[in-house]
PDB file of C-alpha atoms in Angstrom:
ATOM      1  CA  UNK A  13       0.000   0.000   0.000  1.00 62.00           C
ATOM      2  CA  UNK A  14       0.914   3.689  -0.084  1.00 62.00           C
ATOM      3  CA  UNK A  15       2.064   3.509   3.531  1.00 71.00           C
ATOM      4  CA  UNK A  16       4.712   0.932   2.580  1.00 73.00           C
ATOM      5  CA  UNK A  17       6.030   3.178  -0.196  1.00 79.00           C
ATOM      6  CA  UNK A  18       6.271   6.102   2.183  1.00 76.00           C
ATOM      7  CA  UNK A  19       8.276   4.058   4.671  1.00 74.00           C
ATOM      8  CA  UNK A  20      10.536   2.811   1.859  1.00 78.00           C
ATOM      9  CA  UNK A  21      11.271   6.410   0.803  1.00 77.00           C
ATOM     10  CA  UNK A  22      11.832   7.432   4.426  1.00 73.00           C
ATOM     11  CA  UNK A  23      14.271   4.552   4.959  1.00 74.00           C
ATOM     12  CA  UNK A  24      16.201   5.404   1.804  1.00 79.00           C
ATOM     13  CA  UNK A  25      16.779   8.980   2.863  1.00 82.00           C
ATOM     14  CA  UNK A  26      16.950   8.177   6.552  1.00 82.00           C
ATOM     15  CA  UNK A  27      20.192   9.982   7.455  1.00 83.00           C
ATOM     16  CA  UNK A  28      19.160  13.151   5.709  1.00 86.00           C
ATOM     17  CA  UNK A  29      15.688  13.107   7.269  1.00 83.00           C
ATOM     18  CA  UNK A  30      17.009  12.364  10.758  1.00 87.00           C
ATOM     19  CA  UNK A  31      19.333  15.337  10.592  1.00 87.00           C
ATOM     20  CA  UNK A  32      16.561  17.716   9.487  1.00 88.00           C
ATOM     21  CA  UNK A  33      14.020  16.383  11.980  1.00 88.00           C
ATOM     22  CA  UNK A  34      16.534  16.487  14.805  1.00 88.00           C
ATOM     23  CA  UNK A  35      17.286  20.154  13.994  1.00 90.00           C
ATOM     24  CA  UNK A  36      13.571  20.925  14.014  1.00 89.00           C
ATOM     25  CA  UNK A  37      13.075  19.343  17.466  1.00 89.00           C
ATOM     26  CA  UNK A  38      15.993  21.257  18.978  1.00 87.00           C
ATOM     27  CA  UNK A  39      15.149  24.629  17.420  1.00 86.00           C
ATOM     28  CA  UNK A  40      13.567  26.847  20.062  1.00 80.00           C
ATOM     29  CA  UNK A  41      12.028  29.107  17.384  1.00 82.00           C
ATOM     30  CA  UNK A  42      10.296  26.269  15.541  1.00 85.00           C
ATOM     31  CA  UNK A  43       6.562  26.108  16.208  1.00 86.00           C
ATOM     32  CA  UNK A  44       4.893  23.267  18.072  1.00 87.00           C
ATOM     33  CA  UNK A  45       2.904  21.979  15.087  1.00 91.00           C
ATOM     34  CA  UNK A  46       6.104  21.470  13.073  1.00 92.00           C
ATOM     35  CA  UNK A  47       7.649  19.653  16.029  1.00 93.00           C
ATOM     36  CA  UNK A  48       4.604  17.393  16.381  1.00 94.00           C
ATOM     37  CA  UNK A  49       4.928  16.464  12.695  1.00 93.00           C
ATOM     38  CA  UNK A  50       8.626  15.767  13.179  1.00 92.00           C
ATOM     39  CA  UNK A  51       7.811  13.409  16.052  1.00 94.00           C
ATOM     40  CA  UNK A  52       5.224  11.678  13.860  1.00 93.00           C
ATOM     41  CA  UNK A  53       7.777  11.157  11.056  1.00 89.00           C
ATOM     42  CA  UNK A  54      10.250   9.667  13.532  1.00 91.00           C
ATOM     43  CA  UNK A  55       7.631   7.371  15.043  1.00 93.00           C
ATOM     44  CA  UNK A  56       6.599   6.162  11.561  1.00 89.00           C
ATOM     45  CA  UNK A  57      10.214   5.504  10.616  1.00 86.00           C
ATOM     46  CA  UNK A  58      10.728   3.578  13.852  1.00 89.00           C
ATOM     47  CA  UNK A  59      14.424   2.788  13.388  1.00 89.00           C
ATOM     48  CA  UNK A  60      17.185   2.682  16.006  1.00 92.00           C
ATOM     49  CA  UNK A  61      18.323   6.115  14.780  1.00 91.00           C
ATOM     50  CA  UNK A  62      14.886   7.579  15.447  1.00 92.00           C
ATOM     51  CA  UNK A  63      14.759   5.992  18.909  1.00 95.00           C
ATOM     52  CA  UNK A  64      18.086   7.662  19.728  1.00 94.00           C
ATOM     53  CA  UNK A  65      16.962  11.056  18.421  1.00 93.00           C
ATOM     54  CA  UNK A  66      13.654  10.923  20.296  1.00 95.00           C
ATOM     55  CA  UNK A  67      15.386   9.903  23.529  1.00 95.00           C
ATOM     56  CA  UNK A  68      18.019  12.608  23.152  1.00 91.00           C
ATOM     57  CA  UNK A  69      15.415  15.268  22.449  1.00 92.00           C
ATOM     58  CA  UNK A  70      13.364  14.691  25.627  1.00 91.00           C
ATOM     59  CA  UNK A  71      15.744  16.583  27.903  1.00 85.00           C
ATOM     60  CA  UNK A  72      15.861  19.580  25.556  1.00 85.00           C
ATOM     61  CA  UNK A  73      12.092  19.858  25.153  1.00 87.00           C
ATOM     62  CA  UNK A  74      10.631  22.217  27.739  1.00 81.00           C
ATOM     63  CA  UNK A  75       7.035  22.020  26.571  1.00 87.00           C
ATOM     64  CA  UNK A  76       5.287  19.249  28.474  1.00 89.00           C
ATOM     65  CA  UNK A  77       2.747  18.362  25.793  1.00 90.00           C
ATOM     66  CA  UNK A  78       5.624  17.828  23.341  1.00 93.00           C
ATOM     67  CA  UNK A  79       7.464  15.706  25.905  1.00 94.00           C
ATOM     68  CA  UNK A  80       4.307  13.614  26.043  1.00 95.00           C
ATOM     69  CA  UNK A  81       4.280  13.259  22.222  1.00 95.00           C
ATOM     70  CA  UNK A  82       7.919  12.133  22.194  1.00 96.00           C
ATOM     71  CA  UNK A  83       7.424   9.584  24.967  1.00 97.00           C
ATOM     72  CA  UNK A  84       4.234   8.238  23.385  1.00 96.00           C
ATOM     73  CA  UNK A  85       6.103   7.921  20.050  1.00 96.00           C
ATOM     74  CA  UNK A  86       8.765   5.845  21.815  1.00 97.00           C
ATOM     75  CA  UNK A  87       6.028   3.702  23.435  1.00 96.00           C
ATOM     76  CA  UNK A  88       4.535   3.068  19.980  1.00 95.00           C
ATOM     77  CA  UNK A  89       7.910   2.096  18.487  1.00 95.00           C
ATOM     78  CA  UNK A  90       8.535  -0.274  21.382  1.00 94.00           C
ATOM     79  CA  UNK A  91       5.050  -1.816  21.094  1.00 94.00           C
ATOM     80  CA  UNK A  92       5.712  -2.740  17.445  1.00 91.00           C
ATOM     81  CA  UNK A  93       8.540  -5.013  18.574  1.00 87.00           C
ATOM     82  CA  UNK A  94      11.946  -5.102  16.923  1.00 84.00           C
ATOM     83  CA  UNK A  95      15.339  -5.057  18.556  1.00 88.00           C
ATOM     84  CA  UNK A  96      15.687  -1.437  19.540  1.00 93.00           C
ATOM     85  CA  UNK A  97      18.010  -0.347  22.303  1.00 94.00           C
ATOM     86  CA  UNK A  98      16.446   2.150  24.709  1.00 95.00           C
ATOM     87  CA  UNK A  99      19.134   3.978  26.660  1.00 94.00           C
ATOM     88  CA  UNK A 100      18.140   3.256  30.283  1.00 94.00           C
ATOM     89  CA  UNK A 101      20.358   5.971  31.679  1.00 94.00           C
ATOM     90  CA  UNK A 102      18.579   8.702  29.690  1.00 95.00           C
ATOM     91  CA  UNK A 103      15.167   7.300  30.593  1.00 96.00           C
ATOM     92  CA  UNK A 104      15.923   7.096  34.322  1.00 96.00           C
ATOM     93  CA  UNK A 105      17.218  10.665  34.255  1.00 95.00           C
ATOM     94  CA  UNK A 106      13.982  11.805  32.585  1.00 95.00           C
ATOM     95  CA  UNK A 107      11.903   9.916  35.155  1.00 96.00           C
ATOM     96  CA  UNK A 108      13.734  11.887  37.848  1.00 95.00           C
ATOM     97  CA  UNK A 109      12.988  15.179  36.052  1.00 93.00           C
ATOM     98  CA  UNK A 110       9.371  14.212  35.583  1.00 94.00           C
ATOM     99  CA  UNK A 111       8.971  13.274  39.265  1.00 95.00           C
ATOM    100  CA  UNK A 112      10.433  16.653  40.298  1.00 93.00           C
ATOM    101  CA  UNK A 113       7.953  18.414  38.023  1.00 93.00           C
ATOM    102  CA  UNK A 114       5.125  16.307  39.402  1.00 95.00           C
ATOM    103  CA  UNK A 115       6.037  17.248  42.974  1.00 95.00           C
ATOM    104  CA  UNK A 116       6.030  20.945  42.043  1.00 95.00           C
ATOM    105  CA  UNK A 117       2.576  20.750  40.455  1.00 95.00           C
ATOM    106  CA  UNK A 118       1.099  18.628  43.254  1.00 94.00           C
ATOM    107  CA  UNK A 119       2.413  21.102  45.831  1.00 95.00           C
ATOM    108  CA  UNK A 120       1.095  24.061  43.793  1.00 95.00           C
ATOM    109  CA  UNK A 121      -2.312  22.395  43.728  1.00 93.00           C
ATOM    110  CA  UNK A 122      -2.338  21.854  47.496  1.00 92.00           C
ATOM    111  CA  UNK A 123      -1.098  25.392  48.265  1.00 92.00           C
ATOM    112  CA  UNK A 124      -3.738  26.875  45.987  1.00 93.00           C
ATOM    113  CA  UNK A 125      -6.553  24.829  47.581  1.00 90.00           C
ATOM    114  CA  UNK A 126      -5.375  25.773  51.059  1.00 89.00           C
ATOM    115  CA  UNK A 127      -5.212  29.513  50.369  1.00 90.00           C
ATOM    116  CA  UNK A 128      -8.146  29.903  48.032  1.00 87.00           C
ATOM    117  CA  UNK A 129     -10.654  27.851  50.009  1.00 78.00           C
ATOM    118  CA  UNK A 130     -12.367  26.544  46.867  1.00 72.00           C
ATOM    119  CA  UNK A 131     -16.042  25.674  47.358  1.00 74.00           C
ATOM    120  CA  UNK A 132     -16.675  23.595  44.234  1.00 76.00           C
ATOM    121  CA  UNK A 133     -13.350  22.309  42.852  1.00 69.00           C
ATOM    122  CA  UNK A 134     -14.881  21.382  39.463  1.00 72.00           C
ATOM    123  CA  UNK A 135     -15.880  25.036  38.891  1.00 77.00           C
ATOM    124  CA  UNK A 136     -12.445  26.461  39.588  1.00 86.00           C
ATOM    125  CA  UNK A 137     -10.654  26.771  36.225  1.00 88.00           C
ATOM    126  CA  UNK A 138      -7.180  26.931  37.753  1.00 90.00           C
ATOM    127  CA  UNK A 139      -7.744  23.894  39.936  1.00 91.00           C
ATOM    128  CA  UNK A 140      -9.058  21.894  36.969  1.00 91.00           C
ATOM    129  CA  UNK A 141      -6.033  22.908  34.853  1.00 92.00           C
ATOM    130  CA  UNK A 142      -3.481  22.102  37.570  1.00 94.00           C
ATOM    131  CA  UNK A 143      -5.169  18.735  38.166  1.00 92.00           C
ATOM    132  CA  UNK A 144      -4.966  17.894  34.441  1.00 93.00           C
ATOM    133  CA  UNK A 145      -1.274  18.886  34.335  1.00 95.00           C
ATOM    134  CA  UNK A 146      -0.606  16.744  37.423  1.00 94.00           C
ATOM    135  CA  UNK A 147      -2.332  13.698  35.896  1.00 93.00           C
ATOM    136  CA  UNK A 148      -0.441  14.095  32.610  1.00 94.00           C
ATOM    137  CA  UNK A 149       2.835  14.317  34.491  1.00 94.00           C
ATOM    138  CA  UNK A 150       2.144  11.043  36.277  1.00 94.00           C
ATOM    139  CA  UNK A 151       1.155   9.439  32.976  1.00 95.00           C
ATOM    140  CA  UNK A 152       4.514  10.484  31.493  1.00 96.00           C
ATOM    141  CA  UNK A 153       6.291   8.870  34.470  1.00 96.00           C
ATOM    142  CA  UNK A 154       4.530   5.553  33.801  1.00 96.00           C
ATOM    143  CA  UNK A 155       5.051   5.799  30.028  1.00 96.00           C
ATOM    144  CA  UNK A 156       8.790   6.310  30.628  1.00 97.00           C
ATOM    145  CA  UNK A 157       8.845   3.319  32.989  1.00 97.00           C
ATOM    146  CA  UNK A 158       7.139   1.246  30.265  1.00 96.00           C
ATOM    147  CA  UNK A 159      10.146   1.874  27.997  1.00 96.00           C
ATOM    148  CA  UNK A 160      12.514  -0.039  30.280  1.00 94.00           C
ATOM    149  CA  UNK A 161      10.321  -2.506  32.156  1.00 94.00           C
ATOM    150  CA  UNK A 162       7.623  -4.965  31.119  1.00 91.00           C
ATOM    151  CA  UNK A 163       5.070  -2.559  29.663  1.00 89.00           C
ATOM    152  CA  UNK A 164       1.985  -4.695  30.457  1.00 91.00           C
ATOM    153  CA  UNK A 165       2.907  -4.837  34.136  1.00 93.00           C
ATOM    154  CA  UNK A 166       3.589  -1.091  34.248  1.00 94.00           C
ATOM    155  CA  UNK A 167       0.207  -0.521  32.601  1.00 93.00           C
ATOM    156  CA  UNK A 168      -1.602  -2.512  35.316  1.00 91.00           C
ATOM    157  CA  UNK A 169       0.278  -0.655  38.074  1.00 92.00           C
ATOM    158  CA  UNK A 170      -0.500   2.707  36.494  1.00 92.00           C
ATOM    159  CA  UNK A 171      -4.207   1.833  36.162  1.00 90.00           C
ATOM    160  CA  UNK A 172      -4.446   0.906  39.821  1.00 88.00           C
ATOM    161  CA  UNK A 173      -2.533   3.928  41.063  1.00 86.00           C
ATOM    162  CA  UNK A 174      -4.260   6.576  38.961  1.00 83.00           C
ATOM    163  CA  UNK A 175      -7.832   5.439  39.369  1.00 80.00           C
ATOM    164  CA  UNK A 176      -9.805   7.582  41.773  1.00 72.00           C
ATOM    165  CA  UNK A 177     -12.362   5.003  42.912  1.00 74.00           C
ATOM    166  CA  UNK A 178      -9.948   2.280  43.911  1.00 73.00           C
ATOM    167  CA  UNK A 179      -9.698   0.718  47.356  1.00 80.00           C
ATOM    168  CA  UNK A 180      -6.583   1.099  49.503  1.00 82.00           C
ATOM    169  CA  UNK A 181      -5.852  -2.606  49.339  1.00 86.00           C
ATOM    170  CA  UNK A 182      -5.537  -2.643  45.532  1.00 87.00           C
ATOM    171  CA  UNK A 183      -3.446   0.502  45.660  1.00 86.00           C
ATOM    172  CA  UNK A 184      -1.080  -1.069  48.192  1.00 87.00           C
ATOM    173  CA  UNK A 185      -0.778  -4.145  45.947  1.00 90.00           C
ATOM    174  CA  UNK A 186       0.109  -1.959  42.985  1.00 91.00           C
ATOM    175  CA  UNK A 187       2.816  -0.155  44.978  1.00 90.00           C
ATOM    176  CA  UNK A 188       4.209  -3.531  46.089  1.00 92.00           C
ATOM    177  CA  UNK A 189       4.198  -4.799  42.501  1.00 94.00           C
ATOM    178  CA  UNK A 190       6.067  -1.655  41.452  1.00 94.00           C
ATOM    179  CA  UNK A 191       8.672  -2.350  44.126  1.00 94.00           C
ATOM    180  CA  UNK A 192       9.226  -5.827  42.669  1.00 95.00           C
ATOM    181  CA  UNK A 193       9.451  -4.597  39.080  1.00 94.00           C
ATOM    182  CA  UNK A 194      11.580  -1.426  39.067  1.00 95.00           C
ATOM    183  CA  UNK A 195      15.143  -0.785  40.254  1.00 94.00           C
ATOM    184  CA  UNK A 196      15.439   0.183  43.952  1.00 94.00           C
ATOM    185  CA  UNK A 197      16.701   3.717  43.208  1.00 93.00           C
ATOM    186  CA  UNK A 198      13.646   4.431  41.045  1.00 94.00           C
ATOM    187  CA  UNK A 199      11.297   2.891  43.575  1.00 95.00           C
ATOM    188  CA  UNK A 200      12.645   5.206  46.307  1.00 93.00           C
ATOM    189  CA  UNK A 201      12.038   8.134  44.001  1.00 93.00           C
ATOM    190  CA  UNK A 202       8.480   7.064  43.126  1.00 94.00           C
ATOM    191  CA  UNK A 203       7.211   5.752  46.452  1.00 90.00           C
ATOM    192  CA  UNK A 204       6.755   9.173  48.125  1.00 90.00           C
ATOM    193  CA  UNK A 205       4.586  10.475  45.286  1.00 90.00           C
ATOM    194  CA  UNK A 206       2.411   7.352  45.157  1.00 89.00           C
ATOM    195  CA  UNK A 207       1.782   6.823  48.859  1.00 84.00           C
ATOM    196  CA  UNK A 208      -0.313   9.495  50.588  1.00 83.00           C
ATOM    197  CA  UNK A 209       1.149   8.978  54.040  1.00 84.00           C
ATOM    198  CA  UNK A 210       4.672   9.258  52.610  1.00 87.00           C
ATOM    199  CA  UNK A 211       3.725  12.352  50.580  1.00 89.00           C
ATOM    200  CA  UNK A 212       2.587  14.152  53.732  1.00 90.00           C
ATOM    201  CA  UNK A 213       5.986  13.486  55.320  1.00 89.00           C
ATOM    202  CA  UNK A 214       8.331  14.808  52.634  1.00 88.00           C
ATOM    203  CA  UNK A 215       9.597  18.409  52.604  1.00 88.00           C
ATOM    204  CA  UNK A 216       7.713  20.654  50.163  1.00 90.00           C
ATOM    205  CA  UNK A 217       8.711  23.783  48.287  1.00 92.00           C
ATOM    206  CA  UNK A 218       7.404  27.161  49.408  1.00 94.00           C
ATOM    207  CA  UNK A 219       4.795  28.870  47.233  1.00 94.00           C
ATOM    208  CA  UNK A 220       7.259  31.606  46.142  1.00 95.00           C
ATOM    209  CA  UNK A 221       9.723  28.979  44.924  1.00 95.00           C
ATOM    210  CA  UNK A 222       6.970  27.210  43.022  1.00 96.00           C
ATOM    211  CA  UNK A 223       5.788  30.373  41.256  1.00 96.00           C
ATOM    212  CA  UNK A 224       9.381  31.196  40.264  1.00 96.00           C
ATOM    213  CA  UNK A 225       9.908  27.676  38.950  1.00 94.00           C
ATOM    214  CA  UNK A 226       6.697  27.757  36.899  1.00 95.00           C
ATOM    215  CA  UNK A 227       7.499  31.187  35.438  1.00 94.00           C
ATOM    216  CA  UNK A 228      10.952  29.979  34.375  1.00 92.00           C
ATOM    217  CA  UNK A 229       9.722  26.647  33.030  1.00 89.00           C
ATOM    218  CA  UNK A 230       9.357  27.687  29.354  1.00 84.00           C
ATOM    219  CA  UNK A 231       6.201  25.575  29.260  1.00 89.00           C
ATOM    220  CA  UNK A 232       3.314  27.798  28.188  1.00 89.00           C
ATOM    221  CA  UNK A 233       0.667  26.131  30.382  1.00 91.00           C
ATOM    222  CA  UNK A 234       2.828  26.177  33.495  1.00 94.00           C
ATOM    223  CA  UNK A 235       3.517  29.880  32.935  1.00 94.00           C
ATOM    224  CA  UNK A 236      -0.210  30.516  32.426  1.00 93.00           C
ATOM    225  CA  UNK A 237      -0.972  28.692  35.711  1.00 95.00           C
ATOM    226  CA  UNK A 238       1.628  30.810  37.510  1.00 95.00           C
ATOM    227  CA  UNK A 239       0.088  34.033  36.134  1.00 95.00           C
ATOM    228  CA  UNK A 240      -3.375  32.986  37.291  1.00 92.00           C
ATOM    229  CA  UNK A 241      -2.088  31.960  40.726  1.00 94.00           C
ATOM    230  CA  UNK A 242      -0.461  35.391  41.137  1.00 94.00           C
ATOM    231  CA  UNK A 243      -3.811  37.055  40.427  1.00 92.00           C
ATOM    232  CA  UNK A 244      -6.078  34.653  42.340  1.00 90.00           C
ATOM    233  CA  UNK A 245      -3.896  34.553  45.464  1.00 92.00           C
ATOM    234  CA  UNK A 246      -2.947  38.266  45.190  1.00 92.00           C
ATOM    235  CA  UNK A 247       0.766  37.566  45.346  1.00 93.00           C
ATOM    236  CA  UNK A 248       1.803  41.226  45.254  1.00 93.00           C
ATOM    237  CA  UNK A 249       5.487  40.357  45.204  1.00 94.00           C
ATOM    238  CA  UNK A 250       5.011  38.834  41.733  1.00 95.00           C
ATOM    239  CA  UNK A 251       2.990  41.654  40.147  1.00 94.00           C
ATOM    240  CA  UNK A 252       6.098  42.851  38.240  1.00 93.00           C
ATOM    241  CA  UNK A 253       6.268  39.363  36.662  1.00 93.00           C
ATOM    242  CA  UNK A 254       2.785  39.926  35.238  1.00 92.00           C
ATOM    243  CA  UNK A 255       3.985  43.142  33.612  1.00 91.00           C
ATOM    244  CA  UNK A 256       7.044  41.311  32.239  1.00 92.00           C
ATOM    245  CA  UNK A 257       4.868  38.578  30.781  1.00 91.00           C
ATOM    246  CA  UNK A 258       2.932  41.110  28.671  1.00 91.00           C
ATOM    247  CA  UNK A 259       6.086  41.194  26.479  1.00 92.00           C
ATOM    248  CA  UNK A 260       6.502  37.406  26.265  1.00 89.00           C
ATOM    249  CA  UNK A 261       7.181  35.859  22.833  1.00 85.00           C
ATOM    250  CA  UNK A 262       4.229  33.438  22.990  1.00 85.00           C
ATOM    251  CA  UNK A 263       0.945  35.178  22.169  1.00 88.00           C
ATOM    252  CA  UNK A 264      -1.244  33.187  24.600  1.00 89.00           C
ATOM    253  CA  UNK A 265       1.026  34.188  27.497  1.00 92.00           C
ATOM    254  CA  UNK A 266       1.045  37.861  26.419  1.00 93.00           C
ATOM    255  CA  UNK A 267      -2.757  37.921  26.187  1.00 94.00           C
ATOM    256  CA  UNK A 268      -3.305  36.236  29.531  1.00 92.00           C
ATOM    257  CA  UNK A 269      -0.761  38.526  31.195  1.00 93.00           C
ATOM    258  CA  UNK A 270      -2.627  41.548  29.821  1.00 93.00           C
ATOM    259  CA  UNK A 271      -5.922  40.221  31.221  1.00 91.00           C
ATOM    260  CA  UNK A 272      -4.196  39.557  34.554  1.00 90.00           C
ATOM    261  CA  UNK A 273      -2.778  43.087  34.732  1.00 91.00           C
ATOM    262  CA  UNK A 274      -6.231  44.530  33.942  1.00 91.00           C
ATOM    263  CA  UNK A 275      -7.847  42.337  36.599  1.00 86.00           C
ATOM    264  CA  UNK A 276      -5.413  43.602  39.221  1.00 84.00           C
ATOM    265  CA  UNK A 277      -5.889  47.244  38.247  1.00 84.00           C
ATOM    266  CA  UNK A 278      -9.689  46.958  38.215  1.00 82.00           C
ATOM    267  CA  UNK A 279      -9.678  45.470  41.713  1.00 71.00           C
ATOM    268  CA  UNK A 280      -7.482  48.311  42.822  1.00 64.00           C
ATOM    269  CA  UNK A 281      -4.658  46.062  44.102  1.00 54.00           C
ATOM    270  CA  UNK A 282      -1.593  48.158  43.498  1.00 50.00           C
TER     271      UNK A 282
END
């Protein structure tokens, strides 16, 4: 079929294509749609070269939705079988980064709830957004784990740990299964974010640190969340950051920053 021909052409010109696509993924001025297409081409090609490029690009990609696309592409290549090598060292390093990001978002969510005193969580746009970002982050952790461990087992564990309506017993079983499947150093990293009692014990970042981290993240949705938190929680210290963001290169951030600045001025918070 036509799909076969396409893959044949891709394979023939593989080196040339890989170079171009790799440049596209690493170019900070390239738009997200072009990068998504590049990831799609690599996933379709599915060679060892594309696996290496996708793995090497994860660390450079700041945008979390693109990170998700890259990881999912790698999952798809792995699911098709074949004898690809997945560099465990890179993957473990990315799991660590992802867990750090997850902790930041989870803490932001808790701080926001505590200070805002939200009546109906489902009606609070910021809460809903932060929750979605938190869930996606955890999904990326499990998708990365599925690149180096038995993916079916990781899938079962992830189902049991991310489902809301699941009893404590099943959750405990899933955590125990995880302990038997993954390397000890990764288990120690993951256990505190998966076990509520453990999570309550670990040291958390202060709200100021979190806002600074989100603003510097280069991920448009994290920056947007930070801008909204500054407004909703009246974090006066960060009002200059709102002004700065009105000059940001990404249009959605500029527009939201302008709305935020207007909101503050209309409420008379100076």
